[in-house]
Coordinates of C-alpha atoms in Angstrom, one line a residue:
Chain H
M65 CA 9.3 184.9 302.9
S66 CA 10.4 184.0 299.1
S67 CA 9.3 180.4 299.3
K68 CA 7.0 177.9 301.0
T69 CA 8.9 174.7 300.4
L70 CA 9.2 172.7 303.5
I71 CA 11.7 169.1 303.0
L72 CA 9.8 166.3 304.7
G73 CA 11.2 162.9 305.9
V74 CA 11.4 160.0 308.4
I75 CA 15.0 160.7 309.5
G76 CA 17.7 157.5 310.0
A77 CA 17.2 154.0 310.1
D78 CA 13.3 154.3 310.5
V79 CA 11.2 152.9 307.8
H80 CA 7.4 154.0 308.6
A81 CA 5.9 155.0 305.8
V82 CA 2.1 156.1 306.9
G83 CA 2.3 159.1 308.7
N84 CA 5.0 160.1 306.6
K85 CA 2.3 159.9 303.5
I86 CA -0.5 161.3 305.7
L87 CA 1.7 164.5 306.4
E88 CA 2.7 165.4 302.9
N89 CA -0.7 165.0 302.0
A90 CA -2.1 167.2 304.9
F91 CA 1.5 170.0 303.9
T92 CA 0.2 169.8 300.3
L93 CA -3.5 170.5 301.0
A94 CA -2.0 173.2 303.3
G95 CA -0.8 175.4 300.1
F96 CA 3.2 174.1 300.6
E97 CA 5.1 172.8 298.0
V98 CA 6.4 169.5 300.0
V99 CA 9.6 167.9 298.8
N100 CA 9.0 164.5 300.6
L101 CA 12.0 162.2 300.5
G102 CA 10.5 159.7 302.0
V103 CA 11.4 157.0 305.1
M104 CA 15.4 156.5 306.0
V105 CA 16.3 159.6 304.9
S106 CA 20.1 160.9 306.5
Q107 CA 20.5 164.2 307.5
E108 CA 23.0 164.7 304.8
E109 CA 20.0 164.4 301.9
F110 CA 17.3 166.7 303.9
V111 CA 20.2 169.6 303.8
N112 CA 21.3 168.8 300.2
A113 CA 17.4 168.8 299.1
A114 CA 17.1 171.9 301.3
V115 CA 20.0 174.0 299.5
E116 CA 19.1 173.2 296.2
T117 CA 15.2 173.5 296.7
D118 CA 15.8 176.6 299.0
A119 CA 13.5 175.6 301.4
A120 CA 12.0 177.4 304.4
A121 CA 11.5 174.3 306.6
I122 CA 12.6 171.1 307.2
V123 CA 10.1 168.7 309.0
V124 CA 11.9 165.5 310.5
S125 CA 10.0 162.3 311.7
S126 CA 11.2 160.0 313.9
L127 CA 9.2 157.6 315.3
Y128 CA 11.4 154.3 316.6
G129 CA 12.9 155.7 319.3
H130 CA 16.2 156.8 318.0
G131 CA 15.5 160.4 317.0
E132 CA 17.3 162.1 319.3
I133 CA 20.7 160.8 318.3
D134 CA 19.4 160.8 314.5
C135 CA 18.5 164.5 315.0
R136 CA 21.6 165.3 317.3
G137 CA 23.8 167.8 314.7
L138 CA 21.2 168.9 311.7
R139 CA 20.9 172.2 312.8
E140 CA 24.9 172.8 312.7
K141 CA 24.6 170.8 309.1
C142 CA 22.5 173.5 308.0
D143 CA 24.4 176.5 309.7
E144 CA 27.6 174.7 307.6
A145 CA 25.7 174.3 304.5
G146 CA 24.6 178.0 304.1
L147 CA 21.4 177.7 305.8
S148 CA 20.8 179.6 308.8
G149 CA 17.8 180.6 310.3
I150 CA 15.8 177.6 308.3
K151 CA 12.8 176.2 310.8
L152 CA 13.8 172.8 311.7
Y153 CA 11.0 170.8 313.0
V154 CA 10.7 167.3 314.8
G155 CA 8.0 165.3 315.7
G156 CA 6.9 162.0 316.2
N157 CA 7.8 159.4 318.9
I158 CA 11.4 160.7 319.4
V159 CA 12.6 159.2 322.9
V160 CA 12.2 156.3 323.6
G161 CA 9.6 155.4 326.4
K162 CA 7.4 157.2 328.2
A163 CA 9.7 160.0 328.8
D164 CA 8.4 163.7 330.2
F165 CA 7.6 165.5 327.1
V166 CA 8.8 168.8 328.5
Q167 CA 12.7 167.6 329.2
V168 CA 12.4 165.7 325.4
E169 CA 11.1 169.2 324.1
K170 CA 14.1 171.6 326.0
T171 CA 16.3 168.7 324.9
F172 CA 15.6 168.9 321.0
K173 CA 14.8 173.0 321.1
A174 CA 18.9 172.9 322.7
M175 CA 19.4 171.0 318.9
G176 CA 17.9 173.7 317.7
Y177 CA 14.4 172.6 316.6
D178 CA 12.3 175.6 316.6
R179 CA 9.5 173.3 317.2
V180 CA 8.8 169.7 319.0
Y181 CA 5.7 167.8 318.7
P182 CA 5.0 164.7 320.9
P183 CA 2.8 161.6 319.9
G184 CA -0.6 162.3 318.9
A185 CA 0.5 166.0 318.1
S186 CA -2.8 167.0 315.7
V187 CA -1.4 168.4 312.3
E188 CA -3.9 171.4 312.1
D189 CA -1.9 172.6 314.9
A190 CA 1.8 172.2 313.4
I191 CA 0.5 173.7 310.0
D192 CA -1.1 176.8 312.2
N193 CA 2.3 176.9 313.7
F194 CA 4.3 176.9 310.2
K195 CA 2.5 179.3 308.8
E196 CA 2.8 181.3 311.5
D197 CA 6.4 181.3 311.7
L198 CA 6.9 182.0 308.1
G199 CA 5.1 184.9 307.8
L200 CA 2.6 183.7 305.4
Chain T
M273 CA 25.3 153.9 248.2
I274 CA 25.8 155.7 251.8
L275 CA 29.2 157.2 253.3
T276 CA 30.0 157.5 257.4
V277 CA 32.7 159.2 258.2
D278 CA 34.1 159.6 262.0
F279 CA 36.6 162.5 262.1
G280 CA 38.9 161.2 264.9
S281 CA 41.4 162.8 266.9
T282 CA 44.0 160.6 265.2
F283 CA 42.6 158.6 262.1
T284 CA 39.4 159.9 259.4
K285 CA 37.4 156.9 258.7
L286 CA 35.3 156.2 256.5
T287 CA 32.6 153.4 255.8
A288 CA 30.9 153.2 252.8
V289 CA 27.8 151.1 253.5
D290 CA 25.0 149.4 251.0
E291 CA 21.4 149.9 251.7
K292 CA 20.6 147.0 249.4
S293 CA 22.4 144.0 250.8
Q294 CA 22.4 146.1 253.7
K295 CA 26.2 145.4 253.8
I296 CA 29.4 147.7 254.6
A297 CA 30.9 147.5 251.6
G298 CA 34.2 149.1 252.4
S299 CA 36.0 151.0 254.5
A300 CA 39.1 153.5 254.7
R301 CA 40.9 155.3 257.3
A302 CA 44.0 158.2 257.0
F303 CA 45.6 160.7 259.4
T304 CA 43.3 163.2 260.2
T305 CA 44.4 166.6 258.6
I306 CA 42.9 169.1 261.0
E307 CA 46.4 171.3 261.6
T308 CA 46.5 171.8 257.6
D309 CA 42.9 171.1 255.5
I310 CA 40.8 168.8 257.3
R311 CA 39.6 168.0 253.9
D312 CA 43.4 166.4 252.7
G313 CA 42.9 163.5 255.0
F314 CA 39.5 163.0 254.1
N315 CA 40.1 162.9 250.4
T316 CA 43.4 160.4 251.0
A317 CA 40.9 157.9 252.8
L318 CA 38.4 158.4 250.4
S319 CA 40.9 157.2 247.5
E320 CA 41.7 154.5 249.5
L321 CA 38.3 153.2 249.7
E322 CA 37.3 154.1 245.9
A323 CA 40.0 151.5 245.7
I324 CA 37.7 148.9 247.2
V325 CA 34.6 149.7 246.7
G326 CA 35.0 151.7 242.7
K327 CA 34.0 155.0 242.1
V328 CA 30.6 155.7 243.4
E329 CA 28.4 158.5 244.1
Y330 CA 27.2 158.3 247.4
E331 CA 23.2 159.6 247.8
E332 CA 23.9 160.3 251.7
K333 CA 26.9 161.5 253.7
Y334 CA 27.3 161.1 257.7
A335 CA 29.7 162.3 259.6
A336 CA 31.0 163.1 263.3
S337 CA 33.9 164.1 264.5
S338 CA 36.3 164.0 267.7
A339 CA 38.6 166.0 266.3
G340 CA 40.6 168.9 268.1
G341 CA 40.1 167.5 271.1
G342 CA 36.4 166.3 271.3
L343 CA 33.6 168.6 272.7
K344 CA 35.4 170.0 275.7
M345 CA 32.8 170.5 279.0
V346 CA 32.5 171.9 282.1
A347 CA 29.4 171.1 284.2
V348 CA 28.6 173.3 287.1
G349 CA 25.6 172.6 289.5
L350 CA 24.8 173.6 293.1
V351 CA 24.6 170.3 295.4
P352 CA 27.2 167.9 294.6
E353 CA 24.8 164.8 294.4
L354 CA 21.9 166.8 293.1
T355 CA 22.2 169.5 290.2
A356 CA 25.3 168.6 289.3
T357 CA 25.7 165.4 289.3
A358 CA 22.6 166.2 286.3
A359 CA 24.5 168.4 285.0
R360 CA 27.4 166.1 284.6
L361 CA 25.2 163.2 283.1
A362 CA 23.5 165.8 280.8
A363 CA 26.8 166.6 279.4
N364 CA 27.8 163.2 278.9
N365 CA 24.8 162.2 277.1
A366 CA 24.9 165.0 274.9
G367 CA 28.4 163.3 273.7
A368 CA 30.9 165.7 275.7
K369 CA 34.3 164.9 277.2
V370 CA 33.1 166.5 280.8
I371 CA 36.9 167.7 282.0
K372 CA 35.5 168.8 285.6
T373 CA 32.5 169.2 287.7
Y374 CA 31.7 172.2 290.1
S375 CA 29.6 172.4 293.0
Y376 CA 28.8 175.7 294.6
E377 CA 29.6 178.8 294.2
L378 CA 32.9 179.1 292.3
S379 CA 35.9 180.1 293.8
D380 CA 38.5 182.5 292.1
E381 CA 41.1 178.9 292.0
E382 CA 38.2 176.8 290.2
C383 CA 37.6 180.1 287.8
D384 CA 40.9 179.7 286.8
E385 CA 41.1 176.1 286.5
I386 CA 37.9 176.7 284.2
H387 CA 40.4 179.1 282.4
G388 CA 43.1 176.8 282.0
I389 CA 40.8 173.7 280.9
V390 CA 39.7 176.0 277.7
P391 CA 36.1 174.6 277.5
D392 CA 33.9 174.4 274.5
I393 CA 30.7 174.6 276.5
I394 CA 29.8 175.9 279.9
L395 CA 27.0 173.6 281.5
L396 CA 25.4 175.9 283.8
C397 CA 22.6 174.3 286.6
G398 CA 21.9 174.8 289.7
G399 CA 18.1 174.6 291.8
T400 CA 15.1 173.5 291.5
N401 CA 12.6 175.6 289.8
G402 CA 11.7 177.8 292.2
G403 CA 14.8 177.1 294.1
N404 CA 18.0 178.5 295.1
K405 CA 18.6 181.0 293.1
D406 CA 21.7 183.1 294.3
V407 CA 24.4 180.4 293.8
I408 CA 23.4 179.9 289.5
I409 CA 23.2 183.5 289.4
Q410 CA 26.4 183.9 291.3
N411 CA 28.2 181.9 288.8
A412 CA 26.9 183.3 285.8
K413 CA 28.9 186.4 287.2
R414 CA 31.6 184.5 287.7
I415 CA 31.6 182.6 285.0
A416 CA 31.2 185.7 282.5
E417 CA 34.3 187.0 284.2
I418 CA 36.5 184.1 282.7
D419 CA 38.1 185.2 279.7
G420 CA 37.7 182.5 276.8
D421 CA 36.0 181.8 273.8
F422 CA 33.4 179.1 275.4
A423 CA 29.8 179.3 274.9
V424 CA 27.2 178.8 278.2
V425 CA 24.1 176.5 278.0
V426 CA 22.0 177.7 281.2
A427 CA 19.7 175.1 282.5
G428 CA 19.2 175.7 285.9
N429 CA 16.8 177.0 287.8
K430 CA 14.0 178.6 285.8
S431 CA 13.1 181.8 288.5
A432 CA 16.8 182.9 288.2
S433 CA 16.8 182.3 284.2
S434 CA 16.4 186.3 283.4
A435 CA 18.7 187.2 286.4
V436 CA 21.6 184.9 285.0
M437 CA 21.3 185.5 281.3
D438 CA 21.7 189.2 282.1
M439 CA 25.1 188.2 283.7
L440 CA 26.1 186.8 280.7
K441 CA 24.5 189.1 278.1
N442 CA 28.4 189.5 276.8
R443 CA 28.6 185.9 275.9
K444 CA 27.7 183.4 274.0
A445 CA 24.9 181.6 275.7
I446 CA 21.2 179.7 275.7
L447 CA 19.0 179.1 277.8
T448 CA 17.1 176.5 277.8
A449 CA 14.9 174.0 280.3
N450 CA 16.2 172.8 284.1
V451 CA 18.4 169.3 284.0
M452 CA 16.3 169.4 287.5
P453 CA 13.0 171.0 287.6
S454 CA 11.4 169.1 290.1
F455 CA 14.0 167.7 293.6
G456 CA 15.4 164.2 292.6
K457 CA 13.7 164.7 288.9
L458 CA 15.6 164.6 285.8
D459 CA 15.0 166.5 282.2
I460 CA 18.2 166.4 280.6
E461 CA 17.0 166.6 277.0
P462 CA 16.2 170.3 276.5
A463 CA 20.3 170.4 277.7
K464 CA 21.3 167.4 275.6
N465 CA 19.6 169.1 273.1
A466 CA 21.0 172.5 273.5
I467 CA 24.4 171.5 273.4
R468 CA 24.1 169.5 270.1
E469 CA 22.9 172.6 268.7
L470 CA 25.6 174.6 269.9
F471 CA 28.0 172.2 268.3
I472 CA 26.9 172.0 265.5
N473 CA 26.3 176.4 264.8
Q474 CA 29.3 177.1 266.4
I475 CA 31.8 174.1 267.6
I476 CA 32.0 172.7 264.3
E477 CA 33.3 176.4 262.7
A478 CA 36.0 176.8 266.2
K479 CA 37.2 173.6 265.6
G480 CA 38.1 174.1 261.7
I481 CA 35.9 171.5 260.3
S482 CA 32.9 173.4 258.8
A483 CA 34.7 172.8 255.8
A484 CA 33.7 168.7 256.3
Q485 CA 30.4 170.2 257.2
K486 CA 29.7 171.4 253.9
M487 CA 30.4 168.1 252.3
M488 CA 28.2 165.8 253.8
S489 CA 24.4 165.6 253.9
Y490 CA 23.6 165.9 257.4
D491 CA 24.7 168.0 260.4
I492 CA 28.5 166.8 262.0
I493 CA 27.8 165.6 265.5
P494 CA 30.2 164.4 268.5
T495 CA 31.4 160.8 267.9
P496 CA 30.7 159.6 271.4
L497 CA 27.2 160.8 270.7
A498 CA 26.9 158.7 267.5
A499 CA 27.9 155.8 269.9
F500 CA 25.2 156.7 271.9
Q501 CA 22.8 156.4 269.2
A502 CA 23.7 153.2 267.9
A503 CA 23.5 151.9 271.9
E504 CA 20.3 153.3 271.8
L505 CA 19.4 151.9 268.4
L506 CA 20.8 148.4 269.4
S507 CA 18.4 148.8 272.4
A508 CA 15.4 147.8 270.8
E509 CA 16.4 144.7 269.7
L510 CA 18.4 144.0 272.1
K511 CA 16.5 144.6 275.7
G512 CA 19.0 145.5 278.9
L513 CA 22.0 146.4 277.2
M514 CA 25.3 147.9 278.6
V515 CA 28.2 148.8 275.6
V516 CA 31.4 149.4 277.4
D517 CA 34.0 151.2 274.9
V518 CA 37.8 151.2 275.8
G519 CA 40.2 153.4 274.4
G520 CA 43.7 155.2 274.5
A521 CA 42.5 158.2 276.7
T522 CA 38.7 157.4 278.1
T523 CA 36.3 154.2 279.0
D524 CA 32.8 155.3 277.9
V525 CA 30.0 152.8 279.6
Y526 CA 26.7 153.0 278.2
S527 CA 23.1 151.7 280.0
M528 CA 19.8 150.9 278.2
A529 CA 18.3 150.0 281.0
D530 CA 16.0 151.2 283.8
G531 CA 18.1 150.6 286.4
S532 CA 14.9 149.6 289.5
P533 CA 15.7 147.9 292.1
T534 CA 16.1 144.4 292.0
K535 CA 16.5 143.2 295.5
P536 CA 13.8 142.9 298.0
N537 CA 13.6 145.6 300.4
A538 CA 16.0 148.4 298.3
M539 CA 15.1 151.7 299.3
L540 CA 16.2 154.3 295.7
K541 CA 17.8 157.0 297.0
G542 CA 19.4 160.3 295.4
I543 CA 18.3 161.6 291.8
E544 CA 16.7 158.8 289.2
E545 CA 19.1 158.0 286.3
P546 CA 18.0 158.2 283.1
F547 CA 17.1 154.9 281.2
A548 CA 19.5 155.7 278.7
K549 CA 23.3 156.7 280.4
R550 CA 26.4 157.5 279.3
S551 CA 29.6 158.0 282.2
V552 CA 32.9 158.8 280.1
E553 CA 36.0 157.7 282.3
G554 CA 38.7 160.3 281.8
D555 CA 41.3 158.3 283.9
L556 CA 40.9 154.8 282.4
G557 CA 43.0 154.7 278.9
L558 CA 45.4 152.3 277.4
R559 CA 47.4 155.0 276.2
Y560 CA 47.1 158.6 277.2
S561 CA 45.4 157.2 280.3
M562 CA 47.4 154.8 281.1
P563 CA 49.2 156.4 284.4
T564 CA 46.1 157.0 285.9
L565 CA 44.7 153.5 285.0
I566 CA 47.2 151.7 286.6
E567 CA 46.8 154.2 289.8
A568 CA 43.2 152.8 290.3
A569 CA 43.9 149.5 289.7
T570 CA 47.1 149.8 291.4
V571 CA 50.6 148.7 289.8
S572 CA 50.9 145.5 292.2
K573 CA 47.0 144.1 291.1
V574 CA 47.9 144.7 287.4
A575 CA 51.2 142.9 288.3
K576 CA 49.2 140.0 290.0
E577 CA 46.5 139.3 287.5
A578 CA 49.3 139.6 284.3
G579 CA 51.2 136.9 286.1
V580 CA 54.3 139.5 285.6
P581 CA 56.8 141.5 288.8
P582 CA 56.1 145.0 288.9
E583 CA 58.6 146.1 287.5
E584 CA 57.6 144.4 283.9
V585 CA 54.1 147.0 284.6
N586 CA 56.3 149.8 285.0
N587 CA 58.4 149.3 282.3
W588 CA 55.5 148.9 279.8
L589 CA 54.0 152.1 281.3
L590 CA 58.0 154.1 280.8
R591 CA 57.7 152.9 277.3
C592 CA 54.2 153.5 276.6
S593 CA 54.4 157.3 278.4
K594 CA 57.6 158.5 276.0
D595 CA 55.4 157.1 272.9
Q596 CA 51.8 156.8 273.1
G597 CA 51.8 154.9 269.2
T598 CA 53.7 152.0 271.4
L599 CA 52.0 148.7 270.1
A600 CA 52.2 146.0 272.1
N601 CA 53.7 143.3 269.7
N602 CA 55.1 140.7 271.7
P603 CA 53.2 138.2 273.9
K604 CA 54.7 139.7 277.3
D605 CA 53.1 143.4 276.6
K606 CA 49.9 142.2 274.8
N607 CA 49.6 140.0 278.5
I608 CA 50.2 143.5 280.4
D609 CA 47.7 145.4 277.9
D610 CA 44.6 142.9 277.9
T611 CA 45.3 143.0 281.9
L612 CA 44.7 146.5 281.7
A613 CA 41.4 146.8 279.1
A614 CA 39.9 144.3 281.8
M615 CA 40.9 146.6 284.2
A616 CA 39.6 149.8 282.6
V617 CA 35.9 147.3 281.8
E618 CA 35.9 146.3 285.6
I619 CA 36.3 149.9 287.3
G620 CA 34.4 152.0 284.5
I621 CA 31.5 149.5 284.5
M622 CA 31.6 149.5 288.4
R623 CA 31.7 153.1 288.0
H624 CA 29.0 152.9 285.8
C625 CA 26.4 151.2 287.8
G626 CA 24.8 152.0 291.3
K627 CA 25.7 150.6 294.6
V628 CA 23.4 149.6 297.5
E629 CA 24.6 149.8 301.0
A630 CA 22.7 147.4 303.6
V631 CA 21.4 149.1 306.8
Y632 CA 20.0 147.2 309.5
T633 CA 17.2 148.2 311.4
P634 CA 15.2 147.5 314.1
F635 CA 12.5 146.0 311.5
G636 CA 15.0 143.5 309.8
E637 CA 17.3 144.5 306.6
T638 CA 17.1 146.5 304.5
F639 CA 19.2 148.4 301.4
I640 CA 19.6 151.7 300.7
Q641 CA 20.4 152.0 296.0
E642 CA 22.1 154.6 294.3
G643 CA 22.2 154.7 290.8
K644 CA 21.1 151.9 288.6
D645 CA 20.5 148.5 289.3
L646 CA 22.3 146.9 286.3
S647 CA 22.8 143.0 287.9
D648 CA 20.2 141.7 285.5
I649 CA 20.8 143.2 282.5
N650 CA 21.2 140.6 279.5
Y651 CA 23.9 142.1 276.9
I652 CA 27.2 143.4 277.5
I653 CA 29.2 144.8 274.4
G654 CA 32.3 145.8 273.5
A655 CA 33.9 148.4 271.7
G656 CA 37.3 149.9 271.4
G657 CA 40.4 148.6 269.9
P658 CA 42.2 147.6 273.4
V659 CA 38.8 145.1 274.1
I660 CA 37.9 144.0 270.7
G661 CA 42.3 143.3 269.7
S662 CA 42.7 141.6 272.8
L663 CA 43.6 137.8 272.6
D664 CA 40.6 136.9 274.7
P665 CA 37.4 139.2 275.1
A666 CA 35.7 137.2 276.3
A667 CA 37.7 137.2 279.8
V668 CA 38.2 141.2 279.3
L669 CA 34.1 141.5 278.8
S670 CA 33.2 139.4 281.8
R671 CA 35.1 141.7 284.2
A672 CA 32.0 143.6 283.8
F673 CA 30.3 141.0 285.9
A674 CA 29.7 141.0 289.5
T675 CA 32.6 139.5 292.0
A676 CA 32.7 138.6 295.9
A677 CA 34.9 141.2 296.4
N678 CA 32.4 144.2 295.4
P679 CA 29.4 142.6 296.8
F680 CA 27.8 145.9 297.1
S681 CA 28.0 147.0 293.5
L682 CA 25.4 146.4 291.2
M683 CA 27.5 145.2 288.2
P684 CA 25.6 142.5 286.5
V685 CA 25.3 138.8 287.3
K686 CA 25.5 137.1 283.7
A687 CA 24.5 138.3 280.4
K688 CA 25.3 137.2 277.2
L689 CA 29.0 138.9 275.7
L690 CA 29.1 140.6 272.5
L691 CA 31.9 142.4 270.5
D692 CA 31.5 144.8 268.0
E693 CA 34.7 143.3 266.3
S694 CA 34.5 145.3 262.7
Y695 CA 33.9 148.9 264.3
I696 CA 31.3 149.9 263.0
F697 CA 29.3 151.3 266.0
S698 CA 30.0 154.6 266.1
A699 CA 28.9 154.6 262.3
M700 CA 25.8 153.1 262.5
G701 CA 24.7 155.0 265.3
L702 CA 25.3 157.9 262.7
M703 CA 22.3 156.6 260.6
K704 CA 19.7 156.3 263.7
K705 CA 17.5 159.2 262.9
T706 CA 17.3 158.7 258.8
R707 CA 17.9 155.2 258.4
S708 CA 17.6 153.5 261.8
E709 CA 16.5 149.8 260.1
L710 CA 19.5 149.6 258.1
A711 CA 21.8 150.9 260.4
L712 CA 20.2 148.4 262.6
N713 CA 20.1 145.2 260.8
I714 CA 23.9 146.0 259.6
M715 CA 24.6 146.0 263.2
M716 CA 22.8 142.8 264.5
A717 CA 24.3 140.9 261.5
K718 CA 28.0 141.9 262.8
L719 CA 27.8 141.9 266.4
K720 CA 29.7 138.8 267.1
E721 CA 29.1 136.5 270.1
V722 CA 32.2 135.5 272.5
G723 CA 32.7 133.4 275.3

């Protein structure tokens, strides 16, 4: 792995800023180079940032329930931009209501996300997963 | 007595500055003679100036040049909104005329196009430090294959710099700091300085103005850089400043303001543009670029605003295209020219300013801002013949203001309108580094408030 840069951001019209800052801190402390795009990030912004910084993964947060519609098509955009093989991670309250997480995970994996985190997932576990995936 | 010279594409303009009285002692101009010897035109203008101020020994001589097509550049980056934009901003701030900006890997067609442009300098960028290396290395390889006597300024991912310089080892290439060292953050001064160095050391020679350089006490700089420096100087006195300079071929816009959001709930996206920013609109001009200006403004809108039938606009365009030196010397033609100048101001300012987009979130309305918010600037200075020479400069300049027609543009809301009535802007900008107080005092005394 030539790079351990993570692109981080809250997708769509979502303005939940607190968790985003916590993740930025945690990932930075874990040794990742974090490019935090903040809140209200479009798919194009994620892709552009990943291209320019040669990122290893894109970490998408969604807290307001519109995650499914916002996240759809990001993998295809990455492929289109030459980011083949980039890891895509997603977490938060990614769907509305109390949906069955097994089903939710299946849906997001089918959309091309490598790992899907449910509400309340631990950031330490995520860091371990990322390091494993990225060969660190 | 101090002498400033502007070797323009058409005229060589001389200005004598009296530092004791802090006044312009006189000015004169003659045709630029780049085809024969640049000194001929200079000497003609000098004797004309002597007739006004007498035969004097000038203690200091400064010069700018846009002769021989100015400083023609091509900017190359990776992502259009990121390093390609950063590259263009850097080249514009260096006083260059950026003919085209390219992104991603250069194609065969694009390389042919660059060859056809015959640039003086190519600014090659791409990747944040530690970011993408492949594209800038590949582009260096492609650029090395393009036939031409251009120089290359490399200002991209530092991790790729040795490979890039290796690709360019048989070309004139200068390595400098990355224009975008980390995501979204600009660092354009090093690239700007490298471009300036190249201009002084190589371009002056190539354009046949080195004979002129020998007569000067300081390095010759590109004319737009002199204007840029004038705006920088003025911004010390006039806080929150924009300058719009409409010419025959381009419309240049300068802003000296940080441009951070003024709207509540506005969030800045994209790269942070610099406090001092220059943009150049190569399609907005009153002669060479009149066809593209009319295209951008649309014939029907020009005709409606001028209060004439569209055929008259087209006829005027036809006449000016046949002879670029055509002057509007009757009220009818003048009316169309003034309308066009107003359009150039409006479109040029609109493109320079940032914009907001309203986004409706589950938490209410928020705004996404891209570029600079210049709605709260305090001064707009008009420069260039079409603005200064218009019948109502205040009306032309007030087109810089935001209107209901463009609700999402962050154009100025209200500002004091000033005019560079005596055409001294670039002459004064030349003295920025050595005689800043003198230059500023003269400009402040000479700027005329309009409207």
